[in-house]
Short mmCIF file of C-alpha atoms in Angstrom, two decimals:
data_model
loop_
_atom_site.label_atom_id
_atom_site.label_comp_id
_atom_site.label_asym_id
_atom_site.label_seq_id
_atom_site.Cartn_x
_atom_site.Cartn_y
_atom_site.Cartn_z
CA UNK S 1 -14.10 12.40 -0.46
CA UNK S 2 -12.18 13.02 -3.32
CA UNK S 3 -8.34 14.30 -2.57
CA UNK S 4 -6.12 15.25 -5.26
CA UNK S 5 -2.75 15.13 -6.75
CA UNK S 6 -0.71 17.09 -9.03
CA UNK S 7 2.04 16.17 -11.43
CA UNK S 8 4.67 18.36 -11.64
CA UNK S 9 8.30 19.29 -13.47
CA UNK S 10 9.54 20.77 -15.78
CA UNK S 11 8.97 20.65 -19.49
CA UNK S 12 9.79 17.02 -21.23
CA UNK S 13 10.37 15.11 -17.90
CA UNK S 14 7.76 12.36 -18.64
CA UNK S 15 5.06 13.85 -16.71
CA UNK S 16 2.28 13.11 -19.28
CA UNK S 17 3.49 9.82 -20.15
CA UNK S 18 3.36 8.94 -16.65
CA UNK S 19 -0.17 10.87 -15.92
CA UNK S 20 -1.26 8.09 -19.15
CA UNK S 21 0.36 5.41 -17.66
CA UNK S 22 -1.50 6.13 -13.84
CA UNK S 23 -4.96 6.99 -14.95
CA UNK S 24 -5.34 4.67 -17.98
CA UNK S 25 -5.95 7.64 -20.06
CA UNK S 26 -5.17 9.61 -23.27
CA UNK S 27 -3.07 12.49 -23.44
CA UNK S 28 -1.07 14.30 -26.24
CA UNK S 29 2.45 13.50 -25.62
CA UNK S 30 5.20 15.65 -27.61
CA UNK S 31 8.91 15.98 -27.49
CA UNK S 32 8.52 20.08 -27.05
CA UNK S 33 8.02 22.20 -24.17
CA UNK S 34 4.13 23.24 -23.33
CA UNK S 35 2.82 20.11 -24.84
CA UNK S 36 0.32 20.28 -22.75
CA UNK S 37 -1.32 23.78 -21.37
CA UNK S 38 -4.88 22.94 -19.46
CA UNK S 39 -4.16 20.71 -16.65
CA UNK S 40 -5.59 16.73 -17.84
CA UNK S 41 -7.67 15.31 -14.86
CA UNK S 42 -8.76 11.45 -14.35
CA UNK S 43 -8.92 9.57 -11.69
CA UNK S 44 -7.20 6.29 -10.61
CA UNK S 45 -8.25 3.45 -8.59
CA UNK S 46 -5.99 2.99 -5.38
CA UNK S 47 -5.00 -0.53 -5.53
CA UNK S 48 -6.23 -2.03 -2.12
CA UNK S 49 -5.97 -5.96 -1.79
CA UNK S 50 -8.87 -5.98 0.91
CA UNK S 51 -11.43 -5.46 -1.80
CA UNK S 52 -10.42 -8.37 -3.72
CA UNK S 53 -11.03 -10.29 -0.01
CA UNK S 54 -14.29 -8.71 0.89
CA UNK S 55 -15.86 -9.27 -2.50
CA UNK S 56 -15.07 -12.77 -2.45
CA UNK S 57 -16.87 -13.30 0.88
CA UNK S 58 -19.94 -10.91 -0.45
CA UNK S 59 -20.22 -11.83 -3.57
CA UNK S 60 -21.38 -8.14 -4.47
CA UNK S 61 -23.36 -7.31 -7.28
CA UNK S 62 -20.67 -4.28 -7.87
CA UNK S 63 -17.93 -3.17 -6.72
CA UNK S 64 -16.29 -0.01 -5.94
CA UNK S 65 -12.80 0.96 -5.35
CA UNK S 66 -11.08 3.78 -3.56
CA UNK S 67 -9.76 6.72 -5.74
CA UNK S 68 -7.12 9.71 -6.42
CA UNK S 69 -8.05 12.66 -9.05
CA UNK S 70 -4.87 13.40 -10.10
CA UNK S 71 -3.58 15.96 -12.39
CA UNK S 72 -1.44 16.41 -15.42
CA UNK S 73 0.13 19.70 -14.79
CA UNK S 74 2.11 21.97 -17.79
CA UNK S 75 5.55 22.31 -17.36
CA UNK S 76 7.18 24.96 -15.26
CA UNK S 77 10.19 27.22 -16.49
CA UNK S 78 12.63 29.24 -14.64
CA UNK S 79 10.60 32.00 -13.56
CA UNK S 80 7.44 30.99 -13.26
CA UNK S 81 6.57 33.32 -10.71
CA UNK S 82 7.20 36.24 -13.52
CA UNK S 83 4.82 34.46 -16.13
CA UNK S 84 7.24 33.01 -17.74
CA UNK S 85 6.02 29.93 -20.02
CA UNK S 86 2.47 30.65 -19.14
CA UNK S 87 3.52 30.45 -15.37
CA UNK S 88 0.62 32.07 -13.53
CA UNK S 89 -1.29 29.83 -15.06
CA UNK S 90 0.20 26.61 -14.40
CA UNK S 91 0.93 28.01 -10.74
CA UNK S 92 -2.51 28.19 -10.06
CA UNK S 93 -2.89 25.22 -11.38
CA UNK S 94 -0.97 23.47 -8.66
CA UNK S 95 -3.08 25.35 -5.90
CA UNK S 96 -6.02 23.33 -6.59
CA UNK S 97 -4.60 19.84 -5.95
CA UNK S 98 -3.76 18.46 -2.56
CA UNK S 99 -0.24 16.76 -2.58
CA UNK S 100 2.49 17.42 -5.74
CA UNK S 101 4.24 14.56 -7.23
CA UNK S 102 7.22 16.28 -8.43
CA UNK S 103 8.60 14.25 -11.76
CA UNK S 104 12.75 14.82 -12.26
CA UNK S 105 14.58 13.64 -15.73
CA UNK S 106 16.89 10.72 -14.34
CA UNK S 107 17.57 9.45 -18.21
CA UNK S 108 19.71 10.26 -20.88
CA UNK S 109 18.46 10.51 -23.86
CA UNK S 110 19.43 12.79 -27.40
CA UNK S 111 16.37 12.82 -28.79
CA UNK S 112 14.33 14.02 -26.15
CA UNK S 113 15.02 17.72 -25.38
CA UNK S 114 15.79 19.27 -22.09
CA UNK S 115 14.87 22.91 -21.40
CA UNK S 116 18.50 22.96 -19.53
CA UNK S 117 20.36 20.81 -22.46
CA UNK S 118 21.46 19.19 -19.57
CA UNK S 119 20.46 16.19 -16.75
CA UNK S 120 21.18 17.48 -13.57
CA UNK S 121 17.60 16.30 -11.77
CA UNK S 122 18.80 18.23 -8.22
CA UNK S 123 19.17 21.24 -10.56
CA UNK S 124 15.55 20.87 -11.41
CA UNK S 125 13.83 19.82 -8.58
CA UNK S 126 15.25 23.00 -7.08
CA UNK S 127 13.98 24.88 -10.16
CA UNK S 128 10.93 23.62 -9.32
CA UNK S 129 10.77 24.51 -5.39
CA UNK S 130 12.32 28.05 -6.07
CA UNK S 131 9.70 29.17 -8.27
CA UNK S 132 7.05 27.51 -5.60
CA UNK S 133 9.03 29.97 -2.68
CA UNK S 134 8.84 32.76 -5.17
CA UNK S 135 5.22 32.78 -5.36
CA UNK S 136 4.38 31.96 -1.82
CA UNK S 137 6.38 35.38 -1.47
CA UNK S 138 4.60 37.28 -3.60
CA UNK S 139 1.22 35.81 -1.79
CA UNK S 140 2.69 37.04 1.50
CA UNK S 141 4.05 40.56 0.00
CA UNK S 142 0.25 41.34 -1.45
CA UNK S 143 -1.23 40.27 1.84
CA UNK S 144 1.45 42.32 3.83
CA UNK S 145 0.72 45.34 2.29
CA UNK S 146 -3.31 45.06 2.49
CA UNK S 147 -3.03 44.35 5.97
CA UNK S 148 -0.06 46.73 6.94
CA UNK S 149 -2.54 49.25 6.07
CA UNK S 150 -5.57 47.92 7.50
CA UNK S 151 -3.45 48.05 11.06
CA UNK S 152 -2.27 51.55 10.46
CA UNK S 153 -6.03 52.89 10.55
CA UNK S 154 -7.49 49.81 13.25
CA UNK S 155 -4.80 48.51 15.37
CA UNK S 156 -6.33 45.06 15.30
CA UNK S 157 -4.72 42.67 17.56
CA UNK S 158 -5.30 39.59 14.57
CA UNK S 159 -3.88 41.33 12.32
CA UNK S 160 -0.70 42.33 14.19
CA UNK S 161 -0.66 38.85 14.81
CA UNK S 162 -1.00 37.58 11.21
CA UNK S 163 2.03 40.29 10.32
CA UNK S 164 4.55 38.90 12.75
CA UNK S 165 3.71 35.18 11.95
CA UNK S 166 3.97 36.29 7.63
CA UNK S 167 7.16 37.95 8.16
CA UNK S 168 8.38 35.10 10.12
CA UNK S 169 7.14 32.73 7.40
CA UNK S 170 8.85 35.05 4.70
CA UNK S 171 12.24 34.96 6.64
CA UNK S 172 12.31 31.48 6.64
CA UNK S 173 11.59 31.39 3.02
CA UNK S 174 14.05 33.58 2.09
CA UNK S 175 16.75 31.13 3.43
CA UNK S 176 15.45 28.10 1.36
CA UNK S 177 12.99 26.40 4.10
CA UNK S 178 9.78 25.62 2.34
CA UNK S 179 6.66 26.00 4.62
CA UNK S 180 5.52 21.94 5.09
CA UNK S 181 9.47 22.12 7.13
CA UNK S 182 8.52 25.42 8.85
CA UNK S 183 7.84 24.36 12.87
CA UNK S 184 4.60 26.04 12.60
CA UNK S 185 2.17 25.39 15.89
CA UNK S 186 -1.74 24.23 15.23
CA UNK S 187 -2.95 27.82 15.44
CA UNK S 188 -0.46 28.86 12.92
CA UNK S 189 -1.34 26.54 10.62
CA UNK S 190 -4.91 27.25 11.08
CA UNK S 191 -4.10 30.52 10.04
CA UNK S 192 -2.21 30.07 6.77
CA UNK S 193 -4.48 28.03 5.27
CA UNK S 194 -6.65 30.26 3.99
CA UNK S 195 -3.28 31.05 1.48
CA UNK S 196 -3.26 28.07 0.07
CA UNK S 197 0.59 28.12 0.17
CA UNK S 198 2.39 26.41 -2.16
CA UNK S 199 5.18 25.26 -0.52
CA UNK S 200 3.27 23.68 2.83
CA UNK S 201 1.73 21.04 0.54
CA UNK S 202 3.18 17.51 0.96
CA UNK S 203 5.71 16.17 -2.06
CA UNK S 204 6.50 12.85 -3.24
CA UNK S 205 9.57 12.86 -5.74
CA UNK S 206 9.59 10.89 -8.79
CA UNK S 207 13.22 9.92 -10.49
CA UNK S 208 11.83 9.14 -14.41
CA UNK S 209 14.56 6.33 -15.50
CA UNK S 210 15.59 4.70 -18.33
CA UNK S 211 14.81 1.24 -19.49
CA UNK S 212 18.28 -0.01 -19.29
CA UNK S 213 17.68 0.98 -15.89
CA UNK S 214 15.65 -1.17 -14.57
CA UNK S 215 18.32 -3.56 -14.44
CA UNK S 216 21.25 -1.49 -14.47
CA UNK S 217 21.27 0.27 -10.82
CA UNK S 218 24.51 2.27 -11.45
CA UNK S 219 22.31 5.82 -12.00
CA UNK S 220 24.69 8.68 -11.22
CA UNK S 221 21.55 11.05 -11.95
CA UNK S 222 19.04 8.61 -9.17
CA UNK S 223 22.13 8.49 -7.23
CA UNK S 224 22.83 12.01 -6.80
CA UNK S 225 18.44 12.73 -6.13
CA UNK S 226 18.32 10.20 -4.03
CA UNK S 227 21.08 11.78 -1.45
CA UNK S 228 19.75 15.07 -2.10
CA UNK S 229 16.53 13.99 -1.03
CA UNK S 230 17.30 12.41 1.76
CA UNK S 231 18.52 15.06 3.56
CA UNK S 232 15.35 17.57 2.34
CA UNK S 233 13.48 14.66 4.22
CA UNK S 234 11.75 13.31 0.60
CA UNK S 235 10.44 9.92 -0.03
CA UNK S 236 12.40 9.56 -4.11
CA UNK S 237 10.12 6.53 -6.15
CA UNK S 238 12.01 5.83 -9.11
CA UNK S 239 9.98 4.53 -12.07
CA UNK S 240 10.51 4.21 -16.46
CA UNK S 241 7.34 5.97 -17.16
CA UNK S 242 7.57 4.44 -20.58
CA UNK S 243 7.18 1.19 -19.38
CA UNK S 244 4.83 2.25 -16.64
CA UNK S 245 2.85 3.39 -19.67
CA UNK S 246 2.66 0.16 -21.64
CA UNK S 247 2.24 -2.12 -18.36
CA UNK S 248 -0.98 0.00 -17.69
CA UNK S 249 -2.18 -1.31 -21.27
CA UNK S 250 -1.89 -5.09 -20.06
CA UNK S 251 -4.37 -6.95 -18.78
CA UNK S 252 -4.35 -7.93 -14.94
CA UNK S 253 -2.58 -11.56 -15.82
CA UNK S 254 -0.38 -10.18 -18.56
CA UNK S 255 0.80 -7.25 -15.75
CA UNK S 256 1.70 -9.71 -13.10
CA UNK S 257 3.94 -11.55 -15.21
CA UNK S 258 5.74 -8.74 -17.13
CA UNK S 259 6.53 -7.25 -13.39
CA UNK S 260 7.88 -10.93 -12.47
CA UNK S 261 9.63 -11.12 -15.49
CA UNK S 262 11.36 -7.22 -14.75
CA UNK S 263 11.89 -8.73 -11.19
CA UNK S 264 9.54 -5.86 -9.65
CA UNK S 265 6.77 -6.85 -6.75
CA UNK S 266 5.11 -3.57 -7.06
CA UNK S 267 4.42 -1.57 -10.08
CA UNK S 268 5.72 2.19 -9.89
CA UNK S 269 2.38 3.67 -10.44
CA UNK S 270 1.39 1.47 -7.25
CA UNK S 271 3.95 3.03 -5.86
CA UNK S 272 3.08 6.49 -6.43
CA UNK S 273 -0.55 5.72 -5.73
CA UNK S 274 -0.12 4.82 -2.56
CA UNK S 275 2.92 6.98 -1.46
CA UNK S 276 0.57 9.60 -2.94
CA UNK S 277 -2.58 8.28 -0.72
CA UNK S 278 0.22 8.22 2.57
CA UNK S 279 1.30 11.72 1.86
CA UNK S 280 -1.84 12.99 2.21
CA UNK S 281 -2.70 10.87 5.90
CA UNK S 282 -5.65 9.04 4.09
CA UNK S 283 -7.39 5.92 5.32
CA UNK S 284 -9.81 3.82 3.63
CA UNK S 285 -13.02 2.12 5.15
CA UNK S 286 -15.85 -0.12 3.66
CA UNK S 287 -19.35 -0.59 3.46
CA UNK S 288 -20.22 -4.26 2.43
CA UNK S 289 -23.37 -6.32 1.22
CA UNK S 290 -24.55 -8.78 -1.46
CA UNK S 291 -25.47 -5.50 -3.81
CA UNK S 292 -22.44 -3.78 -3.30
CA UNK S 293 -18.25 -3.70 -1.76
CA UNK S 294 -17.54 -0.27 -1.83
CA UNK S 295 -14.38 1.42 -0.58
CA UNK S 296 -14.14 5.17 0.92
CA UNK S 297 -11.55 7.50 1.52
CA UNK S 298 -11.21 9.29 4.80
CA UNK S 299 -9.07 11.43 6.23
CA UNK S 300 -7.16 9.69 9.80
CA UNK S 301 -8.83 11.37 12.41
CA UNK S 302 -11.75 11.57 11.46
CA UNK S 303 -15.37 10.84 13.34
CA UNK S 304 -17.81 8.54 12.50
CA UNK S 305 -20.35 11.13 11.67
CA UNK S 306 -18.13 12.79 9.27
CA UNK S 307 -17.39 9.25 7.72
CA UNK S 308 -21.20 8.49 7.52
CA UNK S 309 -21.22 12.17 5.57
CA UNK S 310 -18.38 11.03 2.72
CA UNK S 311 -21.48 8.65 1.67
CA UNK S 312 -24.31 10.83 2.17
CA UNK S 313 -24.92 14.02 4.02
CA UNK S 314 -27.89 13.10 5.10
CA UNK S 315 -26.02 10.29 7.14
CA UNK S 316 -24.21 12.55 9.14
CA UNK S 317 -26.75 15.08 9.79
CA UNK S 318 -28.91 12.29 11.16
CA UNK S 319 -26.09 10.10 12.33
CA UNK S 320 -27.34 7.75 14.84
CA UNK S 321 -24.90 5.44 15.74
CA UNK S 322 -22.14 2.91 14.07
CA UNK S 323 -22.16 -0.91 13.66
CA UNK S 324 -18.65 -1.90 13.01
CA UNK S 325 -16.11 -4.54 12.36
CA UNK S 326 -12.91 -4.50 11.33
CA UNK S 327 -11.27 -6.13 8.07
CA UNK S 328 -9.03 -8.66 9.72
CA UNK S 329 -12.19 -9.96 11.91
CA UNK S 330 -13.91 -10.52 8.71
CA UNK S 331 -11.11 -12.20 7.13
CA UNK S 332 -10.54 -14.53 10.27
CA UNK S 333 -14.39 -15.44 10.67
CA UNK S 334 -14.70 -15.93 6.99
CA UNK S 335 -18.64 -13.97 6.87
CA UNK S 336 -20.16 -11.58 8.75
CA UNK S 337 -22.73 -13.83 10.47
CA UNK S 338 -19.33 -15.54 12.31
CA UNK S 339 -18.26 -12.11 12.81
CA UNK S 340 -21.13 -11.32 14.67
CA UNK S 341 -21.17 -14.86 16.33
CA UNK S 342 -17.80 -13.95 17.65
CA UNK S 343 -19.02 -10.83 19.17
CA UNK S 344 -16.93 -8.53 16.68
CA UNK S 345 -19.06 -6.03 15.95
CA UNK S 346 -19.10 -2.58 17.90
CA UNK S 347 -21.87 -0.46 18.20
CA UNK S 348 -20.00 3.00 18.14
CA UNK S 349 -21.27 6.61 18.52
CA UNK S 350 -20.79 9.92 17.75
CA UNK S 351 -17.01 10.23 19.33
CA UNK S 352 -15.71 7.03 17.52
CA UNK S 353 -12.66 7.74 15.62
CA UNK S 354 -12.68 5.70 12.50
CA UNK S 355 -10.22 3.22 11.93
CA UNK S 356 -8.48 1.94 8.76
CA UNK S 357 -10.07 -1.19 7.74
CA UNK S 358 -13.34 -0.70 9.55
CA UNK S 359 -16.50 -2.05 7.88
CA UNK S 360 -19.37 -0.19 8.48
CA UNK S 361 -23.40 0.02 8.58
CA UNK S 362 -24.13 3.45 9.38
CA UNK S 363 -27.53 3.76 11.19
CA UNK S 364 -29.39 7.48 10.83
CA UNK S 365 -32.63 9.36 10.86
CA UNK S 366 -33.32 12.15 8.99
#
């Protein structure tokens, strides 16, 4: 299962210096709006301290982390909506992914441009969600009309139904709630999903900072996001995606003492990976022998059978039944054989609600 995240701001915020910096890849980087156009797509291991355990008890012949596609997306303008700065475009864009990580200029700096020629990073973030209610508008308007006239002819009860609950959605829009804070009951959102609205997906915010400060926490700029977000109900990571970009070009050793030496336990691409990974209600489970440790994503919730299928559909469609052990058994037994000794493992069926941690030997028959 492969979920997805999109970076997102406006022009010359950092957001392709901190797409580099999280996926380990290259991207052009320019001090001019539009730098980049197509969206750049990699994927980036979700850092996960159980696999370092579990291999060491296996011994695996390879291993196989968890990962997030996530997305480099252009640079939105001030109407957007309109087309402006290739809008359309880079609005559709942000339909694809899953979750946005919304990137806001917290720095000052001449010599990097700001399409505003001025840091005001509640100013833009609001930029940003404006332009995001103006097109989930203009989804509902289209769809209004089509079906306004589809009832006129049919009278069909669904469609009445969708009307009232669009034009409820659109009211609430129109006074600055964005859909994922819209009360909306299970069948609602069962219903709008087929929209793809883009103002119900979940949003991390990302405060780009300075160098200076990293160890100067008197930021009027992170100050002001940080109470702005707090009462939107926004989780605010604040990172230097300049040196985010040159920690990712350290080696594992090298990393963990630069981050001592800047006094930081986590790195902010951790950060973002795994706020990102949160956001979206993901879980993580393993399979685990001497040939391979491999993590999987999974959505909380979810049933064994559908697990089984993340691997292979043909384990779900012939899904027989679970054997299962958790991480912290393993870790406390020390190998599976004690795990087993200790009566650990579950045999679990069809209705067994996978757990984070699990380790799992899926039986089937196909």
């Amino acid at each position: 299962m492969m979920l997805t995240a999109g970076i997102v701001g406006l022009p010359n915020v950092g957001k392709s210096t901190l797409f580099k910096a999280i996926t380990n890849s290259q991207v052009l980087i320019e001090n001019y709006p539009f730098a980049t156009i197509k969206p750049n797509i990699a994927t980036c291991p979700v850092s996960d301290p159980r696999v370092k355990k579990i291999t060491e008890i296996f011994q695996p012949e390879k291993i196989v982390p968890t990962v997030l596609e996530m997305h480099d997306i252009a640079g939105l303008v001030k109407g957007a909506h309109k087309g402006e700065g290739l809008g359309n475009q880079f609005l559709a864009n942000i339909r694809e992914v899953d979750a946005i990580c919304q990137v806001v200029r917290c720095f000052e700096d001449s010599n990097i441009t700001h399409v505003a020629n001025k840091i005001d990073p509640v100013d833009d973030f609001e930029v940003i969600e404006l332009e995001l209610i103006f097109a989930d508008q203009q989804v509902i308007k289209n769809r209004l009309e089509k079906t306004v006239r589809k009832v006129k002819v049919t009278n069909d009860k669904a469609a009445l139904k969708e009307i009232e609950l669009l034009k409820k959605i659109n009211q609430a829009l129109d006074q600055g709630v964005v859909l994922r804070n819209q009360k909306l009951t299970e069948d609602e959102q069962e219903l709008v999903k087929p929209f793809n609205f883009l103002t119900i997906k979940p949003v991390v915010v990302i405060a780009n900072i300075g160098e200076r400060d990293l160890s100067n926490k008197d930021n009027k700029h992170l100050e002001a996001l940080e109470n702005y977000a707090k009462e939107k109900g926004l989780e605010v990571i604040s990172v230097c995606a300049k040196i985010e970009s040159e920690i990712a070009e350290l080696e594992d050793a090298e990393k963990t003492e630069y981050l001592k030496m800047l006094d930081i336990e986590m790195s902010g691409i951790e950060q973002i990976v795994l706020a990102t990974y949160k956001l979206l209600n993901l879980a993580t489970f393993f399979t685990a022998g001497p040939k391979e440790v491999h993590a999987w994503t999974f959505i909380k919730g979810m049933k064994a059978p559908e697990c089984a299928g993340i691997i292979h559909t043909d384990f779900m469609k012939g899904f027989i039944r679970a054997e299962i052990y958790n991480y912290q058994d393993l870790i406390i037994s020390g190998d599976e054989k004690k795990v087993k000794d200790a009566g650990k493992l579950r045999i679990e069926g069809k209705n067994y609600q996978m757990q984070d941690g699990d380790i799992c030997h899926f039986r089937f028959n196909v």
